[in-house]
Every structure is written in C-alpha cells, then in structure tokens.
Short mmCIF file of C-alpha atoms and ligand atoms in Angstrom, two decimals:
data_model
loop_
_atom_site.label_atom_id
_atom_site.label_comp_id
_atom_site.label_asym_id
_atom_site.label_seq_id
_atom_site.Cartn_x
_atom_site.Cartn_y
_atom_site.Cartn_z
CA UNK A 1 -5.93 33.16 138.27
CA UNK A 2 -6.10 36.86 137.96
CA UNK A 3 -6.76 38.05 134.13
CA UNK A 4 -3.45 37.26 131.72
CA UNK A 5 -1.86 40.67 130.32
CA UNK A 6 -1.55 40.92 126.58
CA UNK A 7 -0.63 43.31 124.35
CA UNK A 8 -2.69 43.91 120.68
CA UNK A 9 -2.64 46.19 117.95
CA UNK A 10 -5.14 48.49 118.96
CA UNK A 11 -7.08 48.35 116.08
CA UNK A 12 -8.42 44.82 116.53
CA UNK A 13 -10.30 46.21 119.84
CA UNK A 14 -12.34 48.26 117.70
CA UNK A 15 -11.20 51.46 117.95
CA UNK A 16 -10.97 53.78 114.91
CA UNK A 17 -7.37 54.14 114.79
CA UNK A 18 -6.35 53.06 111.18
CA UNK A 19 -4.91 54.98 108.19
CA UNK A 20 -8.24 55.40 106.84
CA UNK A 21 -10.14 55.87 109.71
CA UNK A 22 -11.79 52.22 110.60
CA UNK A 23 -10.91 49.80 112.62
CA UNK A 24 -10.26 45.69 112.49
CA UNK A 25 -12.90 44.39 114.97
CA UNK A 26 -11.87 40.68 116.05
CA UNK A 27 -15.06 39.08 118.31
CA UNK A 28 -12.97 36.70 119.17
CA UNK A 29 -10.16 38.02 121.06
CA UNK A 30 -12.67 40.85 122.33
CA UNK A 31 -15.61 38.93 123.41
CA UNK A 32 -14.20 35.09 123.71
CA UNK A 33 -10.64 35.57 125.02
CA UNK A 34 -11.25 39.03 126.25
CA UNK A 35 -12.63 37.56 129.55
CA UNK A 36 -9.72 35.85 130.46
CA UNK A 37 -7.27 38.57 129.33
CA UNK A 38 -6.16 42.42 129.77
CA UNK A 39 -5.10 43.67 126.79
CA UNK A 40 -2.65 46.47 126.68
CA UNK A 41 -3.16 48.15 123.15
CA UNK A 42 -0.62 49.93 121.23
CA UNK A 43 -1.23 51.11 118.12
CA UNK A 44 2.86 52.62 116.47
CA UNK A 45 1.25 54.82 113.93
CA UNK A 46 -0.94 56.53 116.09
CA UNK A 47 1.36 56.95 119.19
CA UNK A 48 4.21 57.95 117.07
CA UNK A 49 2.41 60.87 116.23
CA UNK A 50 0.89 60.35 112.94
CA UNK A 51 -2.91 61.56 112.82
CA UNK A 52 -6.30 59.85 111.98
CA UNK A 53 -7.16 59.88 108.76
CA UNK A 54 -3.38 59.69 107.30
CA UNK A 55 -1.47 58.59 104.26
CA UNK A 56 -1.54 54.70 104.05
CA UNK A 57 2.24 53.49 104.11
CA UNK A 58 3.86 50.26 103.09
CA UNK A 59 7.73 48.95 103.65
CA UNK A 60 10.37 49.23 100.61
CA UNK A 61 13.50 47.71 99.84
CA UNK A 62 15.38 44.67 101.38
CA UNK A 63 13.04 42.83 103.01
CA UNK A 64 15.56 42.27 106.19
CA UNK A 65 15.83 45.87 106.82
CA UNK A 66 13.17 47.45 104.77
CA UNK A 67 12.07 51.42 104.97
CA UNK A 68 8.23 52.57 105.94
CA UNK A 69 7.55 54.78 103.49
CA UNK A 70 4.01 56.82 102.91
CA UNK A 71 2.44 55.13 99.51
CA UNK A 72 1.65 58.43 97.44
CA UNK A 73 3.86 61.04 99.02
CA UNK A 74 6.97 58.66 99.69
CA UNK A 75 7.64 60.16 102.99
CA UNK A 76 9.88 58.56 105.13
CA UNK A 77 8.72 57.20 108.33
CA UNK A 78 11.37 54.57 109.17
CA UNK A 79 13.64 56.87 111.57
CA UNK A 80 10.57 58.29 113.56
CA UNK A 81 9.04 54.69 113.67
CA UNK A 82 12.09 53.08 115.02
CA UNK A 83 13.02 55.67 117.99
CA UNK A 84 9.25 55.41 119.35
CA UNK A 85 8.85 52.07 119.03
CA UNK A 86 12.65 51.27 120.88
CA UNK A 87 11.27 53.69 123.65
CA UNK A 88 7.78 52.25 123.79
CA UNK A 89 9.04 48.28 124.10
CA UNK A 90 11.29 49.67 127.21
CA UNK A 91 8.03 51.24 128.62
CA UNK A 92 6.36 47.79 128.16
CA UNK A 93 8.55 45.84 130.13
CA UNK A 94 6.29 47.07 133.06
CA UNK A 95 3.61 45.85 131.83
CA UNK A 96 4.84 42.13 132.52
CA UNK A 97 3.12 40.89 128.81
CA UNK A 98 2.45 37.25 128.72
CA UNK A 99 1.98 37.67 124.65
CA UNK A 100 1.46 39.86 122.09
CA UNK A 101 -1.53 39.90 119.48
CA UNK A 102 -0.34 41.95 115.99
CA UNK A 103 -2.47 42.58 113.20
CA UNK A 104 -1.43 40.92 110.26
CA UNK A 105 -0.08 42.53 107.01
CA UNK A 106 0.68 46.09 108.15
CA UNK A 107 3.90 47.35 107.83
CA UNK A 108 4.20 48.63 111.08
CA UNK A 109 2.53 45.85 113.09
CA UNK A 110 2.43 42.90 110.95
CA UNK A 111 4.54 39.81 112.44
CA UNK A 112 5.37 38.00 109.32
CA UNK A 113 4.95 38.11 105.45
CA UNK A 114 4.15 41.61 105.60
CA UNK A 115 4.56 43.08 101.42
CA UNK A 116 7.68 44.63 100.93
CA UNK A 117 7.76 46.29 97.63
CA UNK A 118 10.83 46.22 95.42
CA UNK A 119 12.73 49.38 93.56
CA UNK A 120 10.38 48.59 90.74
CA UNK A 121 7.21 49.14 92.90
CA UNK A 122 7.18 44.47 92.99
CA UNK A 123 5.98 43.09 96.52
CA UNK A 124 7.44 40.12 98.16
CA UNK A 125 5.82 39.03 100.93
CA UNK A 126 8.64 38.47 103.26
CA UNK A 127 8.42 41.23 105.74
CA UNK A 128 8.07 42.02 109.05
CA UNK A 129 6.27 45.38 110.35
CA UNK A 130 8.62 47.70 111.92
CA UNK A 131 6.87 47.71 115.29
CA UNK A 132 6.43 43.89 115.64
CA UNK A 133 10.36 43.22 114.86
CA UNK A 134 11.52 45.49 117.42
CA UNK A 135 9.32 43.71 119.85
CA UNK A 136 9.90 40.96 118.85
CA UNK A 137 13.35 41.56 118.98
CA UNK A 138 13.19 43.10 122.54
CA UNK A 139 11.08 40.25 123.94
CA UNK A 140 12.32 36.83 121.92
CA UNK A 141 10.51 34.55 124.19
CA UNK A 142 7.22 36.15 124.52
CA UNK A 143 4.56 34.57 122.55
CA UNK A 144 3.24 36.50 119.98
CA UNK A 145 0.44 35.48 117.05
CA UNK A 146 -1.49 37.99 114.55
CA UNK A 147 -5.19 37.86 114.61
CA UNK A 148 -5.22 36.00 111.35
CA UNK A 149 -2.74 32.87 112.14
CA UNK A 150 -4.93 33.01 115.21
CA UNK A 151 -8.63 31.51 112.94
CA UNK A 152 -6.28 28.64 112.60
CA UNK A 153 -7.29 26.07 115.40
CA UNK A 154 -3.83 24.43 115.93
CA UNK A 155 -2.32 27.81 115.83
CA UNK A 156 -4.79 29.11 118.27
CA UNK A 157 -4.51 26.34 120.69
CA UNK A 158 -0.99 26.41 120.88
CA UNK A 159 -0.82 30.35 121.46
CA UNK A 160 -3.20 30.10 124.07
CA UNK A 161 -1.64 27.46 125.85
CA UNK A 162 1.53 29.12 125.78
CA UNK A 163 0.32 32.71 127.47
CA UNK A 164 -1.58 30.10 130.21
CA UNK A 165 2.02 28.76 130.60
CA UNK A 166 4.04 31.89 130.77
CA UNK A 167 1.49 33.66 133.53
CA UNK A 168 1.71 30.14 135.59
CA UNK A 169 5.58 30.54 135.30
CA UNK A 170 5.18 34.02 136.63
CA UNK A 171 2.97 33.55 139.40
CA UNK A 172 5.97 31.31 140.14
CA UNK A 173 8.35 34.38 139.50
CA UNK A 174 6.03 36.45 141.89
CA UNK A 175 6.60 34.24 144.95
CA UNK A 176 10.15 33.75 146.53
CA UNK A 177 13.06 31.98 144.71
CA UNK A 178 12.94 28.40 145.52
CA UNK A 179 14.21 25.33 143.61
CA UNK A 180 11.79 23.52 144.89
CA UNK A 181 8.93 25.64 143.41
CA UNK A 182 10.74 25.31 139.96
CA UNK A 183 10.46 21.50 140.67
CA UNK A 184 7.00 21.45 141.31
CA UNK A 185 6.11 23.67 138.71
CA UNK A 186 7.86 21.34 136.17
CA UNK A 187 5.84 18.34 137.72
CA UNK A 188 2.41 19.44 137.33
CA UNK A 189 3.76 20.44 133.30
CA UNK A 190 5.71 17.68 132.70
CA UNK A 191 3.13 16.02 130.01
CA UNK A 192 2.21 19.26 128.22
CA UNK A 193 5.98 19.74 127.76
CA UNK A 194 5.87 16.24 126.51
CA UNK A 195 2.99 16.33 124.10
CA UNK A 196 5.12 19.28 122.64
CA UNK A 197 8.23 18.35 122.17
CA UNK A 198 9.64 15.04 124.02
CA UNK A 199 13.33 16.65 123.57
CA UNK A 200 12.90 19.16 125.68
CA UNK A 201 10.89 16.63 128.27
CA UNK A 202 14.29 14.74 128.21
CA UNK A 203 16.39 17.82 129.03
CA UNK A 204 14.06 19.85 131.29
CA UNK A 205 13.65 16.61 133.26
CA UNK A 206 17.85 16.61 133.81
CA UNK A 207 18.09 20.42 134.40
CA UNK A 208 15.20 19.75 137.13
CA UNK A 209 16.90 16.31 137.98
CA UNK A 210 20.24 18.30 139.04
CA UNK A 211 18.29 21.33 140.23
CA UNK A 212 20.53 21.33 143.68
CA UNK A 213 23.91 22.10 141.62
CA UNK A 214 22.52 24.74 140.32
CA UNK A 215 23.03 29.05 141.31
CA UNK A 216 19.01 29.46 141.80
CA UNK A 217 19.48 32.48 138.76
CA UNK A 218 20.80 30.28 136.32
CA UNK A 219 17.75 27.58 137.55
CA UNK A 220 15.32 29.58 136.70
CA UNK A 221 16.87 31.49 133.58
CA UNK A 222 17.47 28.06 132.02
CA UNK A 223 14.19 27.03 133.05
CA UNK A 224 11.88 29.49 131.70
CA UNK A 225 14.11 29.57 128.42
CA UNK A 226 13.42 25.98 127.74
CA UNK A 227 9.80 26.13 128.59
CA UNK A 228 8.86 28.84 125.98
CA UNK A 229 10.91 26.96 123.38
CA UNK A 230 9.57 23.46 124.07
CA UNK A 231 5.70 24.68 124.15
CA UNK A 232 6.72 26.90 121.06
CA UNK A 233 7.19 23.31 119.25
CA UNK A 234 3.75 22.37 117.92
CA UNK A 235 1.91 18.93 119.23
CA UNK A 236 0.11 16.91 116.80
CA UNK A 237 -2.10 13.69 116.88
CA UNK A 238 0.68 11.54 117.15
CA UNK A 239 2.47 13.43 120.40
CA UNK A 240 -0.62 13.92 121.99
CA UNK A 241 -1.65 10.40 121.39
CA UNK A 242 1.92 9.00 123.16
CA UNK A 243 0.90 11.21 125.74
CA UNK A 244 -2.67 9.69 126.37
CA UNK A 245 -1.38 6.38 126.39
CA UNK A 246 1.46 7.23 128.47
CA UNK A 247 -1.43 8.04 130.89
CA UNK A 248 -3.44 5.16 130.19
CA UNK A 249 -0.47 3.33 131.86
CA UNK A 250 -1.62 4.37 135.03
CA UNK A 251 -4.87 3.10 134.69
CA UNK A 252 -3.23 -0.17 133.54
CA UNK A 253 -4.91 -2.64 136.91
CA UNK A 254 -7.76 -0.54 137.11
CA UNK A 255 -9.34 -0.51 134.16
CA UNK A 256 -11.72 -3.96 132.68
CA UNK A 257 -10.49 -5.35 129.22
CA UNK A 258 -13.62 -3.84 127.45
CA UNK A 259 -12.77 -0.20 129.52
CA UNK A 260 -9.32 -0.33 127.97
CA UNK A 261 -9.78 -1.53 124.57
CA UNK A 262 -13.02 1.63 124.66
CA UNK A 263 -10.18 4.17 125.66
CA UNK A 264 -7.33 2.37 122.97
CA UNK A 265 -9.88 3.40 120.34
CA UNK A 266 -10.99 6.52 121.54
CA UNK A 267 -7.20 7.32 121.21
CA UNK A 268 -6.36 5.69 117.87
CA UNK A 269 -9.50 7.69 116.55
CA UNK A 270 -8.28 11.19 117.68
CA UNK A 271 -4.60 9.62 116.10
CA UNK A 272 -6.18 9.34 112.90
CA UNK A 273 -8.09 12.69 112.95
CA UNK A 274 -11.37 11.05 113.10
CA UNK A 275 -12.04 12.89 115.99
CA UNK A 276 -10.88 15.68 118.20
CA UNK A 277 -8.37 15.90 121.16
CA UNK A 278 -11.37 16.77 123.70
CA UNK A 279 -12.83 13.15 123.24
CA UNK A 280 -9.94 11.18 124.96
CA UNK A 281 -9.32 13.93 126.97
CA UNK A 282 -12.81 13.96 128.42
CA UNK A 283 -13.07 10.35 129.01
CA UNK A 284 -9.16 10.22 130.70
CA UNK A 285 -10.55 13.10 133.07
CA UNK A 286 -13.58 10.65 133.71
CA UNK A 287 -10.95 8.02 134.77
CA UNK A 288 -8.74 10.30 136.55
CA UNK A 289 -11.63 11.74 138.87
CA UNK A 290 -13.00 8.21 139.42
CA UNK A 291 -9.63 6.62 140.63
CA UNK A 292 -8.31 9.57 142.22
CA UNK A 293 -5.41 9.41 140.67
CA UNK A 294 -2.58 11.53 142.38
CA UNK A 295 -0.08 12.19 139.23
CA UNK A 296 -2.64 12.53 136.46
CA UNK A 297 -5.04 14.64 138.70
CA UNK A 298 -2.11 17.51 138.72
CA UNK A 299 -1.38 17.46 135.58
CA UNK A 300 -1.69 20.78 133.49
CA UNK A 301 -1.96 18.94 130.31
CA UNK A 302 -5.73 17.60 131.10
CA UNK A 303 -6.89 21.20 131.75
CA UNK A 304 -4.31 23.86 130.11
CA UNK A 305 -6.71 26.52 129.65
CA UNK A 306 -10.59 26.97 129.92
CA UNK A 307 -13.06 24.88 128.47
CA UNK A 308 -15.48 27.75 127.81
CA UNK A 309 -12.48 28.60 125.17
CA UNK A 310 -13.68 25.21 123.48
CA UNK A 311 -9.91 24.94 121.85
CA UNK A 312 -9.45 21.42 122.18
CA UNK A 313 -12.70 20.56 119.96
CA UNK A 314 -11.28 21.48 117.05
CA UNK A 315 -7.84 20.25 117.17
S1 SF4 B 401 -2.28 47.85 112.25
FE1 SF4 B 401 -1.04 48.69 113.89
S2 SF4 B 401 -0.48 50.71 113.20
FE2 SF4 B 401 -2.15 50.06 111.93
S3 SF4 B 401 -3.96 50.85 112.94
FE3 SF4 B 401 -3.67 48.79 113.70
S4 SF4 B 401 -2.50 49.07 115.53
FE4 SF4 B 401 -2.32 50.98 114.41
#
C-alpha cells in the first residue's frame, strides 16, 4: 500500500511556526505513524499571512459562531481567517486526505473544546478553531483526531483504523466502477464493520445484498457514507468479543475440547479487560493460518493496520 495522505497542523511536525515562535513536536505521529503516512501540513495562521513571532489570539463570543480575536490588541482576525481557510479546504480536495490531525486547543486549529471567552473575559470550553470547523465542515466524513485525543489508546486505534479504511476504499475508487468490487470490498470488511457497529453490518449487508438494483453512483455514494459512519462508532470488549466468537464458529469441528475451551477464555479474558485485544487476536490468526481458512484468512479485521503500530496491545 503506497503511504496514506494526511493532513496536520504544521506545528506538530516540528517546525517553528507558532505564535511565539516554538513548535508542538509529537514523536509519535512523526517517527511512529510517520512511516506509514504523508502528511500534508497546513498551518491557518501562518498561511493566512500572519508572521512568526505574532500576537497570541483566542475566540470570543458565542461559542457556535465565535470571533478570533488577537489577546492584547483585540484585533480582529475572523474575516481574514475564514476567506483563506474556505479557499485553502477547496485547494485540499486535491490532495485526496484520508484524515486530518489538528492540534488541540488553538483557536484556529483546535477540533473541539477549544476556550471561548465570554463578554466578561469567562472561557467555556466549547469551541471549535476556525480552521478545523471549516474543514470539518467541507469534508464531514473524513476522519479527523487532535494530537491529544490521539495518547488515548481506544481513540488512537479507532482513528487509525479508520484512515487504513478510507485509503482501502480509495484504492477501490482508483480502479474502474464495478459493483462487484464494492462487493468484495465489503466482504473482506464485513467483521471490522461488525465489531463497530452491528447496525450498520445489518444495513451495509442489504445495500450490498441488492447491489444489482442499484445506479453504480448511488452504490458507491451510499457505500462509502455508511462505512465512515459505522467505523466512526467505537468497538469495545464486548463487540469485539461477539466478533471473535463469531469466528470461533468456524473453527467449531476443528478445534479439540481443551483447544476451544483455551480460546473461550482467552476471549472472556480480553471481555473482562484482563487482557488486551492482540491476545485472542494472535492466537485466532494461529488457527486461521493452520486450517487455512478461506473466510477468516481475508478478513481485514485480523490485520487492520500494522503491527509495528502495536495498537491492538493496549486496547
Ligand atoms: S496550532 Fe495551527 S495555527 Fe497554531 S501554529 Fe499550529 S498549525 Fe499553526
């Protein structure tokens, strides 16, 4: 798979781009998943034209449509902001983004509970930078995370797994239309799907199920609208674990009695949080490889990103 392209503040890559100067270094997403990804950085204060050093800012007034307003000098930056930034998200469409990596609490990149400060200089935390909500606005189905939600395993696994998802879906996109590439796409995802959100399995399953009946546009539109929102839907223990047992099934004449009860509480461990989600997985992977199993073996859910990323052994 050739590298996934992301967009990210630009400031979390290390370079020296923020109000005062510095920078917001994250190891992770440089180092770890920088070898699986190209980032495209954007940094709004910077390419809107504001200099380096410059006046910190922070957003005022109703926290649904707040202003960005310099801190000492309360200059108004909203109007400049919003012009670049609508220009700048038309520029990225090019760029075919499978995510988007904000840093937190700014007001002009922050995602969510960015301060907002009230007429009597109060924050709430209830805001959204004025970058990120365009974007966000302009792309609603891209995935997008800030580099703090992103130290939060579950958080981290899921975002991950999603911009995996989105650039298989595209290499799909990138070949010609075909129902029946959308139907084998959905096959080899049907169990991530389900250890997301087992609604979604349900429908995706009919809109693949009737595929035929379909205009080929309206296939894939529907498709790729209700993939996003089902992997969107968190797992936990207990999906995950109907999903390992729903594989166990096909094991069910191959396995000995001790084999199965071994892999029953492997799974009711990982359930209960005594352990984490790479422990059955490993051991179902053993079983898969050993009996060749032709289902299981395609499944996306065994292998959804890279080990090296070691996201599965701490959820
Ligand atoms: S938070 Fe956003 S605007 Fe601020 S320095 Fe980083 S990239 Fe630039």
């Amino acid at each position: 798979m050739e590298k996934i392209k992301l967009g990210i503040s630009t400031c979390l890559l290390g370079e020296n781009v923020r109000y005062d100067g510095g920078h917001k270094l994250d190891r992770f997403l440089t180092d770890t998943l920088g070898q699986y990804v190209e980032y495209v950085p954007v940094c709004p204060e910077v390419e809107c034209g504001l200099p380096i050093p410059r006046e910190a800012m922070h957003l005022e007034g109703n926290p649904d449509s707040p202003r960005l307003v310099t801190t000492r000098t309360k200059k108004d930056m909203t109007d400049s902001m919003v012009q670049w930034a609508r220009k700048r998200v038309i520029d990225l469409e090019k760029e075919d983004l499978c995510g988007f990596i904000f840093k937190s609490d700014s007001p002009s990149s922050g995602m969510e509970r960015v301060k907002v400060y009230n007429e009597k200089g109060m924050p709430v935390k209830k805001g959204v930078g004025m970058f990120a909500r365009i974007l966000m606005e302009h792309f609603p189905l891209l995935p997008v995370e800030d580099e703090g939600r992103l130290h939060d395993p579950k958080l981290r696994d899921n975002f991950i797994e999603r911009i995996f998802a989105l650039k298989r879906w595209r290499e799909v996109l990138g070949r010609k239309e075909s129902r029946g590439n959308v139907v084998d796409f959905h096959a080899r995802h049907k169990l991530l799907i389900l250890s997301h959100s087992p609604k979604h399995y349900q429908t995706m399953g009919k809109l693949v199920a009737k595929a035929k009946d379909l205009p080929l546009k309206e296939l894939y539109q529907k498709y790729q609208t209700l993939l996003m929102e089902s992997l969107y839907s968190k797992t936990s223990p207990r999906k995950n674990a109907n999903v390992l047992q729903h594989m166990m099934g096909y094991f069910k004449e191959l396995l000995s009695s001790d084999e199965k009860q071994e892999l029953l509480e492997v799974i009711e461990n990982y359930r209960k949080e005594y352990i984490p989600l790479i422990v059955p997985i490993t051991l179902i992977n053993h079983y898969v490889r050993k009996y060749d199993q032709p289902y299981l073996k395609q499944q996306v859910y065994l292998n959804p990103h890279p080990l090296e990323l070691q996201l599965r052994n701490h959820v």
